[in-house]
Tab-separated table of C-alpha atoms and ligand atoms in Angstrom:
chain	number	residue	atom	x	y	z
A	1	UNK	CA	4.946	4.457	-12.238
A	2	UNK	CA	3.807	1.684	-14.430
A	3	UNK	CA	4.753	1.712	-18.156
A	4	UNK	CA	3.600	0.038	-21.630
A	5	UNK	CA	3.061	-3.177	-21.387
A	6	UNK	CA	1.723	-3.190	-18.174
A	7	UNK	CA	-2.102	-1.870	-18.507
A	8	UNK	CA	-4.617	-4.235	-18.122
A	9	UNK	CA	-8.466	-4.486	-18.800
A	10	UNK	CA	-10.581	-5.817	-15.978
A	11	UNK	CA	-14.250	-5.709	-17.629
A	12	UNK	CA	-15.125	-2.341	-17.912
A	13	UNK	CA	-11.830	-1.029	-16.359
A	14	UNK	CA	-8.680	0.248	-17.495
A	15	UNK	CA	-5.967	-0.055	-15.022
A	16	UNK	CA	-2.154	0.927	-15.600
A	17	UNK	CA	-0.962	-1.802	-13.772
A	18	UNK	CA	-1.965	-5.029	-13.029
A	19	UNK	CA	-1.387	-5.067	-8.925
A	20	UNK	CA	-4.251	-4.335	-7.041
A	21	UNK	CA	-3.628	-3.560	-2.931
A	22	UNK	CA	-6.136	-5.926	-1.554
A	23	UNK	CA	-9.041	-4.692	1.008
A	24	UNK	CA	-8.253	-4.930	5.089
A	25	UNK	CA	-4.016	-4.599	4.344
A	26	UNK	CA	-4.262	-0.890	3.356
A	27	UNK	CA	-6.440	0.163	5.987
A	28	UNK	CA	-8.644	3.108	4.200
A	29	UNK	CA	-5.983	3.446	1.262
A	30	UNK	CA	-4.855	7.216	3.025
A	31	UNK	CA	-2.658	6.287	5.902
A	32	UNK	CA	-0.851	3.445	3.803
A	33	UNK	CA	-0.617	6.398	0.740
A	34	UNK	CA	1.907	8.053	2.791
A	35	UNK	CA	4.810	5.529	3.200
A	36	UNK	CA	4.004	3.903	-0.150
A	37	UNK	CA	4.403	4.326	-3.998
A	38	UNK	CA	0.952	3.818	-4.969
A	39	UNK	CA	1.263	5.014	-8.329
A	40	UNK	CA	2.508	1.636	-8.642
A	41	UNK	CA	-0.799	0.049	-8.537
A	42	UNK	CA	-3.960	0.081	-10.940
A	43	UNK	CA	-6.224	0.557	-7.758
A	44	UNK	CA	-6.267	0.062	-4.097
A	45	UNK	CA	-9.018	-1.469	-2.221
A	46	UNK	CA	-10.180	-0.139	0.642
A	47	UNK	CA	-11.477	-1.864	3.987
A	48	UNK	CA	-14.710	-3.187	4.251
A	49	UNK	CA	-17.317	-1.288	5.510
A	50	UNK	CA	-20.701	-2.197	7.122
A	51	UNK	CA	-23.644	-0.455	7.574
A	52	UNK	CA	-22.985	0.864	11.387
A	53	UNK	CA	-19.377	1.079	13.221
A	54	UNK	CA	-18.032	-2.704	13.926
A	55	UNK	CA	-15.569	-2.745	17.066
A	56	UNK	CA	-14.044	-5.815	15.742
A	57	UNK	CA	-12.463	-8.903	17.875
A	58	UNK	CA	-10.291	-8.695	21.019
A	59	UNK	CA	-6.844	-9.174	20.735
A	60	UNK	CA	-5.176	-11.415	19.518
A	61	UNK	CA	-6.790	-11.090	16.131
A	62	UNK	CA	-3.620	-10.862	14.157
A	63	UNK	CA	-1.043	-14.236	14.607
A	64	UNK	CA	1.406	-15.396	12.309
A	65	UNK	CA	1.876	-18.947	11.384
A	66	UNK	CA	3.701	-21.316	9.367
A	67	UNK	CA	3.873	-19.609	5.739
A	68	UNK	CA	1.205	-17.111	6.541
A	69	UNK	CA	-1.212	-15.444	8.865
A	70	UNK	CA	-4.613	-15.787	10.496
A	71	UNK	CA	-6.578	-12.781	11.154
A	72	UNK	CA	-9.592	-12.523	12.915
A	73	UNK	CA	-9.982	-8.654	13.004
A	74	UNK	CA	-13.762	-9.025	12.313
A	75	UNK	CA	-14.722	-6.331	9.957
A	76	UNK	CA	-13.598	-3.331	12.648
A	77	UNK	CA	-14.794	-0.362	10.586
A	78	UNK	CA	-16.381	2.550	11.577
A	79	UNK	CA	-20.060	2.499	9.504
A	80	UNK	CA	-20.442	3.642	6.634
A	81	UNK	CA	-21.801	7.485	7.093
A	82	UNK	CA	-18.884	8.253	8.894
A	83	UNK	CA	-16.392	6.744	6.159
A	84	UNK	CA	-18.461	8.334	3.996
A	85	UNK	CA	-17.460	11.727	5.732
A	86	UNK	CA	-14.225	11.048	6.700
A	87	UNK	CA	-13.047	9.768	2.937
A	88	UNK	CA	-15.153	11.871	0.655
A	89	UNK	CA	-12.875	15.312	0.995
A	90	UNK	CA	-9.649	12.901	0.843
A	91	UNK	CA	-10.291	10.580	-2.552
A	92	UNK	CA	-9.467	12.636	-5.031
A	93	UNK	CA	-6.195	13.443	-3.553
A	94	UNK	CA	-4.288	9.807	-3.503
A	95	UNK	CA	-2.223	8.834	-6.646
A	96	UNK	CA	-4.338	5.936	-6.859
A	97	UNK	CA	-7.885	4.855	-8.027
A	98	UNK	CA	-9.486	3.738	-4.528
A	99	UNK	CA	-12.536	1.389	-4.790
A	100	UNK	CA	-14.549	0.484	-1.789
A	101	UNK	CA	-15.641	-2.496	-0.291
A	102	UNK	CA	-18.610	-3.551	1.203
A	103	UNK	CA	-19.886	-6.135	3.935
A	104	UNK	CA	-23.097	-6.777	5.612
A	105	UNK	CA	-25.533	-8.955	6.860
A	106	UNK	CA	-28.196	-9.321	4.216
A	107	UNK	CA	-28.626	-8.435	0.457
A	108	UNK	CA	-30.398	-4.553	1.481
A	109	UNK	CA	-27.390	-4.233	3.838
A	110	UNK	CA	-25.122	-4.245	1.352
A	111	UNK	CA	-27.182	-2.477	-0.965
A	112	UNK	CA	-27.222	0.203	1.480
A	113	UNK	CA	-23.196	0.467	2.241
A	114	UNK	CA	-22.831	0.385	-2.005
A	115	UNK	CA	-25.352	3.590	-2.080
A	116	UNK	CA	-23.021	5.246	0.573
A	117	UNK	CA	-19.595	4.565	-0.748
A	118	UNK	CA	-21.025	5.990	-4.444
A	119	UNK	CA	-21.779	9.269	-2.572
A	120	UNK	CA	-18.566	9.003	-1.208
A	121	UNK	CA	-17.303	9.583	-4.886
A	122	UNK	CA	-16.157	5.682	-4.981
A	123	UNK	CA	-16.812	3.992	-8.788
A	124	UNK	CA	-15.362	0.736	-8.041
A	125	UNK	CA	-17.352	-1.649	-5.401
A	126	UNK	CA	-15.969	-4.755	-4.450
A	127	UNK	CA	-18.383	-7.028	-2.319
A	128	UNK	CA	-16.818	-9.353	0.703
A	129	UNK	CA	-19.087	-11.916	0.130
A	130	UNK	CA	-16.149	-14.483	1.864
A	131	UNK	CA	-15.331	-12.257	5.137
A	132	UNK	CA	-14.685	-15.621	7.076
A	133	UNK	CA	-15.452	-14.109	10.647
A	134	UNK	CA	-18.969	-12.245	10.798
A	135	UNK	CA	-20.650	-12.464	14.430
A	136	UNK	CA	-23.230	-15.086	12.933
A	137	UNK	CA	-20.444	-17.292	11.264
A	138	UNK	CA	-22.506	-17.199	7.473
A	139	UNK	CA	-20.337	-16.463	4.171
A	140	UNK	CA	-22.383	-15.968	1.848
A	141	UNK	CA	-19.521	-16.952	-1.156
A	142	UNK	CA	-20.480	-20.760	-0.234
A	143	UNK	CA	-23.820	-20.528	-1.507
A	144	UNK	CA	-23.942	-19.689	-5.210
A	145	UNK	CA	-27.981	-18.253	-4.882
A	146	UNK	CA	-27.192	-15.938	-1.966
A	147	UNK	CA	-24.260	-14.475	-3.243
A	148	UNK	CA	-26.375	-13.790	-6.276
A	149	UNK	CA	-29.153	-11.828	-4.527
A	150	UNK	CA	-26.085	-9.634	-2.505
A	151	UNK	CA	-24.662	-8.982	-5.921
A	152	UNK	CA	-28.289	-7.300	-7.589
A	153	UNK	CA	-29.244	-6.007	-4.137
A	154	UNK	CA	-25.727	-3.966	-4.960
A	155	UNK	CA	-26.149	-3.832	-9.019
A	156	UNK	CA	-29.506	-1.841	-8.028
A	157	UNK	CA	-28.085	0.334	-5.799
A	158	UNK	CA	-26.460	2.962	-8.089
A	159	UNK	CA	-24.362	3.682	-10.827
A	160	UNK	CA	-21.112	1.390	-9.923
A	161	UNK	CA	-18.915	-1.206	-11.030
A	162	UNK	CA	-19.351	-4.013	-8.973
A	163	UNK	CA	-16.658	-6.556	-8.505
A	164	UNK	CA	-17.643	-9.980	-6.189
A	165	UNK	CA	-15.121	-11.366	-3.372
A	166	UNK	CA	-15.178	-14.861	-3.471
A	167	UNK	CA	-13.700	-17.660	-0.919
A	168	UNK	CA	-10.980	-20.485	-1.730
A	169	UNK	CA	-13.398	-22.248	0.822
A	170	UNK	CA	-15.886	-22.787	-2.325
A	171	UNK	CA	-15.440	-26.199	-3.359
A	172	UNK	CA	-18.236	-25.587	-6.219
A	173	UNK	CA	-16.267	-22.256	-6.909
A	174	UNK	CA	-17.714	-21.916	-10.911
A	175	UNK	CA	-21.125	-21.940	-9.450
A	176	UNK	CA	-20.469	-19.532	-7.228
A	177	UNK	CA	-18.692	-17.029	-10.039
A	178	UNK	CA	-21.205	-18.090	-12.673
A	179	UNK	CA	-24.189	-16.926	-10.073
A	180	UNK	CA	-22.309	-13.477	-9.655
A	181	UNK	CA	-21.704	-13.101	-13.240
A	182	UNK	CA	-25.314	-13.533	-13.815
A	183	UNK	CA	-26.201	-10.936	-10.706
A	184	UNK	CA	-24.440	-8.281	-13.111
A	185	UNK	CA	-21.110	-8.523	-11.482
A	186	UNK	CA	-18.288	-6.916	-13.446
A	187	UNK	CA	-15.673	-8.792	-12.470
A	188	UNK	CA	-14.446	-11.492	-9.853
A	189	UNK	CA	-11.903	-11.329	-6.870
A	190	UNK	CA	-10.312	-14.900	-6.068
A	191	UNK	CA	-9.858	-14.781	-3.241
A	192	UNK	CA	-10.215	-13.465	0.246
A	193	UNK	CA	-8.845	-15.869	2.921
A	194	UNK	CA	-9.350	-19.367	3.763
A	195	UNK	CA	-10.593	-20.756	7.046
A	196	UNK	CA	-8.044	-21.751	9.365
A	197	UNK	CA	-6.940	-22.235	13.071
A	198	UNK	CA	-3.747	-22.642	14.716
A	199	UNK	CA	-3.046	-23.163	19.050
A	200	UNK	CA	0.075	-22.190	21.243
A	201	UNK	CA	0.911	-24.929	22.787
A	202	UNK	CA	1.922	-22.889	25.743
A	203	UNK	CA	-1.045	-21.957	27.026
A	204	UNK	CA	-3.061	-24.312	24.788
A	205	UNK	CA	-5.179	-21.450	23.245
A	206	UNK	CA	-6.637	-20.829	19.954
A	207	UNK	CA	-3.870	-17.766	18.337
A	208	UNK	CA	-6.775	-16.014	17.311
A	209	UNK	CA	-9.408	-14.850	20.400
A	210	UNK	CA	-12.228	-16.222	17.829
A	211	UNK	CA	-10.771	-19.451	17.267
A	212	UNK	CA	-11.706	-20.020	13.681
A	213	UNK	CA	-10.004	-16.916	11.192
A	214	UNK	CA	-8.972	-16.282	7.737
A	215	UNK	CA	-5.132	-17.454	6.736
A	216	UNK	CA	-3.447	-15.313	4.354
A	217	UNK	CA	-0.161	-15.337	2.912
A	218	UNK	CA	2.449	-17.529	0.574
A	219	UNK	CA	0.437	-20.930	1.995
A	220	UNK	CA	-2.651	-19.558	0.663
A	221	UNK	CA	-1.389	-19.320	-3.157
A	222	UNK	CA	-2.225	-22.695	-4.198
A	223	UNK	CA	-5.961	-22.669	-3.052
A	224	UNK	CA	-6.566	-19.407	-4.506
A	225	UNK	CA	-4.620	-19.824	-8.039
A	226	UNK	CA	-6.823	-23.341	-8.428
A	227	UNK	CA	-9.738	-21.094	-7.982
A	228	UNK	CA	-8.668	-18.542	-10.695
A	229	UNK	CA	-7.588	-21.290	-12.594
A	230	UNK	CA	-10.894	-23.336	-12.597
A	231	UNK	CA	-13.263	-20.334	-13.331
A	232	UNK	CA	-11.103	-18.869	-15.927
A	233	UNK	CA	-11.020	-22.164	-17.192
A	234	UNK	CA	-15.092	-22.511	-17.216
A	235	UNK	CA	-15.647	-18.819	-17.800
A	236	UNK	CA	-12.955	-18.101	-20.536
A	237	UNK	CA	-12.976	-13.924	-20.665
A	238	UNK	CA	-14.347	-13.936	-17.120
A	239	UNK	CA	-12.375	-10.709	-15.463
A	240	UNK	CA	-10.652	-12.032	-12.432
A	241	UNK	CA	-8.188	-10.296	-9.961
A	242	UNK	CA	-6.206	-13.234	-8.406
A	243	UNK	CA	-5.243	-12.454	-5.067
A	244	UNK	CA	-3.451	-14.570	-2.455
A	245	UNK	CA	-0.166	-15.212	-1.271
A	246	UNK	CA	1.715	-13.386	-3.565
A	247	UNK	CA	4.849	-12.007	-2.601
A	248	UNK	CA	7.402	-11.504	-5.716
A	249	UNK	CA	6.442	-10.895	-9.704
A	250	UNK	CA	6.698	-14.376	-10.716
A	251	UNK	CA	3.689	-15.201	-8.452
A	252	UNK	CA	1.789	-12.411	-10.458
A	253	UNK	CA	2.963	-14.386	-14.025
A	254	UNK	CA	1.188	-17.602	-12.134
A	255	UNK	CA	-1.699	-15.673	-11.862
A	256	UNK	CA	-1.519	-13.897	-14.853
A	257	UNK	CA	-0.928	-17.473	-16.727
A	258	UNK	CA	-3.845	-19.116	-14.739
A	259	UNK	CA	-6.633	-16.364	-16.350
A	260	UNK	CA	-6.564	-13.334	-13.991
A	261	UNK	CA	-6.131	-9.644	-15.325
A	262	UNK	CA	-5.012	-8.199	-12.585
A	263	UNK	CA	-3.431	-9.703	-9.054
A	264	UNK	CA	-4.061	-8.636	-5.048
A	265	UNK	CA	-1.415	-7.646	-2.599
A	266	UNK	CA	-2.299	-8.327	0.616
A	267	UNK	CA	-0.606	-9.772	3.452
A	268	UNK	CA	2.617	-8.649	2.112
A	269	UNK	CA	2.126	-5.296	2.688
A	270	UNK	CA	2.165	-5.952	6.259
A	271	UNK	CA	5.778	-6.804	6.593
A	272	UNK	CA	6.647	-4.604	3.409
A	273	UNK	CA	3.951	-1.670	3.010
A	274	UNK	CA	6.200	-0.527	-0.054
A	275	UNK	CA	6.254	-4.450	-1.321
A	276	UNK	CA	4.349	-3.127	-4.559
A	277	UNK	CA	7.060	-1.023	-5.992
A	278	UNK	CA	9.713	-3.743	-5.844
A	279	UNK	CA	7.167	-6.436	-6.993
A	280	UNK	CA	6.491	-4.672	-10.244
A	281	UNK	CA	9.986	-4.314	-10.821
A	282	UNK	CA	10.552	-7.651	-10.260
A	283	UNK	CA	7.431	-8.273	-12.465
A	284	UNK	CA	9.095	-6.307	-15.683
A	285	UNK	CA	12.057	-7.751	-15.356
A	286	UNK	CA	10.674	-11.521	-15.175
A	287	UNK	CA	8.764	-10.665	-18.066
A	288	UNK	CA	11.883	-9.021	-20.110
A	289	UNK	CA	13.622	-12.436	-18.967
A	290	UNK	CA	10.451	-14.949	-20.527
A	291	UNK	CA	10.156	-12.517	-23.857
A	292	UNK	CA	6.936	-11.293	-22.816
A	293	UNK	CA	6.117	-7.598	-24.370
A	294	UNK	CA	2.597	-6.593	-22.979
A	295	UNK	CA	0.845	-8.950	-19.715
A	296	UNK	CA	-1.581	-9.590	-21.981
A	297	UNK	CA	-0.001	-12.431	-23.637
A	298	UNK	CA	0.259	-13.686	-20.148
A	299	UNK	CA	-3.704	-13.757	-19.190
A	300	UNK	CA	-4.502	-17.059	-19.207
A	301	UNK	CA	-1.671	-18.873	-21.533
A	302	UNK	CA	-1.343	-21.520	-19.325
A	303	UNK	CA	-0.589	-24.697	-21.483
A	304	UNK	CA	-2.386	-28.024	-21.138
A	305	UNK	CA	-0.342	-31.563	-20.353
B	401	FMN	C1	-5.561	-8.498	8.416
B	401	FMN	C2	-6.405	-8.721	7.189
B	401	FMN	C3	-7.596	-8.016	7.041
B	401	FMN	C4	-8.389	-8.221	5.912
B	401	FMN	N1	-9.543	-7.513	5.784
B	401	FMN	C5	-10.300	-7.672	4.667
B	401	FMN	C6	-11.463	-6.881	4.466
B	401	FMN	O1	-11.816	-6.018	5.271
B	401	FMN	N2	-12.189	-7.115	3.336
B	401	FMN	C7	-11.820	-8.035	2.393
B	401	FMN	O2	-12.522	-8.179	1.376
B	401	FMN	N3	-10.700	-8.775	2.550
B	401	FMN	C8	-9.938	-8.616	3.655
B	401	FMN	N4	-8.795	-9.350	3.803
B	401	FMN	C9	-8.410	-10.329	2.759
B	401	FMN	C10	-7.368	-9.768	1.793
B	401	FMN	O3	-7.876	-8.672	1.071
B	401	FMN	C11	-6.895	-10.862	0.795
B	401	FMN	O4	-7.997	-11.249	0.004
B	401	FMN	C12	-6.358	-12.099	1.497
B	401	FMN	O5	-5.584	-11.749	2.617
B	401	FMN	C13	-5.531	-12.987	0.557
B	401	FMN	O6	-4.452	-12.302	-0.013
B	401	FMN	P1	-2.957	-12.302	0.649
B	401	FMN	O7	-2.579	-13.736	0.855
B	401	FMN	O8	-2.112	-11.604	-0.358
B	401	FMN	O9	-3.076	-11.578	1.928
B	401	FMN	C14	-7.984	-9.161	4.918
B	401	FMN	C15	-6.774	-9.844	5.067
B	401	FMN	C16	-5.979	-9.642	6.178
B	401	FMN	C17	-4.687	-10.403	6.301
């Protein structure tokens, strides 16, 4: 359980810890509940969900490489009525806020998912504008106006806090956040993956059976923290949830230090589903160790040159 010192305000929420389990590496938050401590986290995302049942890619979709991971699972979900269904009776029993996520092809699409996962009892919706392997190749995080119009298309849709998923792939990454912001967005995500690729050199394939994928993992940290660090930077207040690569607590001061509120778990939970537990541990201690009393003194303290 987390303790003083560790709550944390992301815009309009209050979570009791600053770790967040990041959409797609909890599958839908209930399985994963089972063999982990979630009480450990403020919230747990849940995977995207589209409008109608996704199969997904063909295998391989999953492929580990160098300091990290490509994925190209391709949104595999099973529509959104049916998640509705299945998760509504099971929500309020996990130890953990769950928030949903949405992904979709145009603006009313996600609109549409957002309405579904609020009747589902979900508060929280965070929008994958930066899923890096839809069917028609388009991320809509790379284009500051279209991102925009998803974010009211889901502001309109209901009562809900909205959060927006953005991708390290953004070289004009303030625009992007700024456009969300102004959408009605509550708060950011930075980030989901970043395009990558890798081949065996056996049989001189792509690892992935889509070629292109997202890469996750430690090697992702830099691209994602310069992203925090650069809209906190523009946005000063703006709430963030840094997310990528992080694997121990001192990687959640970086983030902490670089302007986010709260910090993503992801592809860590893959080789340790129970990675949160011993990450916050590792997180109190590191503050004890640096004389830091509440993670608010972290948010953003980094110093300039
Ligand atoms: C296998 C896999 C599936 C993912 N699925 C989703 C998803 O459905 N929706 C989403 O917003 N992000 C998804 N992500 C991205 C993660 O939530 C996270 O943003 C990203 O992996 C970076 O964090 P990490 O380096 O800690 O994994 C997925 C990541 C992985 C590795």
């Amino acid at each position: 359980m987390a303790s003083d010192g560790l709550n944390t305000a992301l815009g309009p929420i209050h979570l009791r810890s600053p770790l967040v389990a990041a959409s797609g590496t909890v599958g839908s938050v209930w399985e994963w509940s089972e063999v982990a401590d979630v009480e450990v986290y403020g919230a747990a995302v849940a995977k995207s969900v589209a409008p109608v049942a996704w199969p997904g890619r063909p295998a391989p979709r999953l492929a580990p490489t160098g300091p990290g991971m490509l994925n190209g699972i391709g949104i595999q979900n099973p529509g959104i009525e049916t998640w509705v269904e299945t998760m509504r009776p099971l929500l309020g029993q996990l130890a953990v806020p769950v928030w949903g996520s949405a992904v979709g092809a145009n603006p009313e699409e996600f609109g549409l998912v957002a309405k579904g996962l609020v009747t589902a009892g979900i508060e929280v919706v965070e929008i994958n504008l930066s899923c890096p392997n839809l069917e028609d190749g388009r991320m809509f995080a790379l284009d500051a106006d279209r991102s925009r119009e998803v974010v009211e298309a889901v502001v309109a849709s209901g009562d809900v806090i909205v959060g927006a998923k953005l991708s390290p792939n953004a070289e004009q990454i303030v625009a992007v956040a700024e456009a969300c912001l102004a959408g009605g967005a509550d708060f950011l995500t930075l980030t989901n993956t970043a395009l990558g690729f890798g081949i065996n050199v056996e049989d001189r394939r792509p690892l992935l059976s889509c070629g292109v994928g997202g890469y996750s993992g430690p090697g992702l940290k830099p691209l994602s923290l310069r992203c925090v660090y650069e809209v906190a930077a523009a946005i000063p207040g703006a709430p963030i949830i840094g997310c990528g690569g992080v694997t121990t607590g001192r990687d959640v001061i970086e983030y902490l230090l670089a302007g986010a509120s709260a910090v993503g778990l992801g592809t860590v939970h893959f080789a340790e589903p129970r990675a949160g537990a011993r990450i916050l541990s590792e997180l109190k201690s590191e503050m004890r160790r640096l004389g830091v009393r509440d993670v608010a003194e972290l948010i953003g303290a980094v110093k300039p040159w």
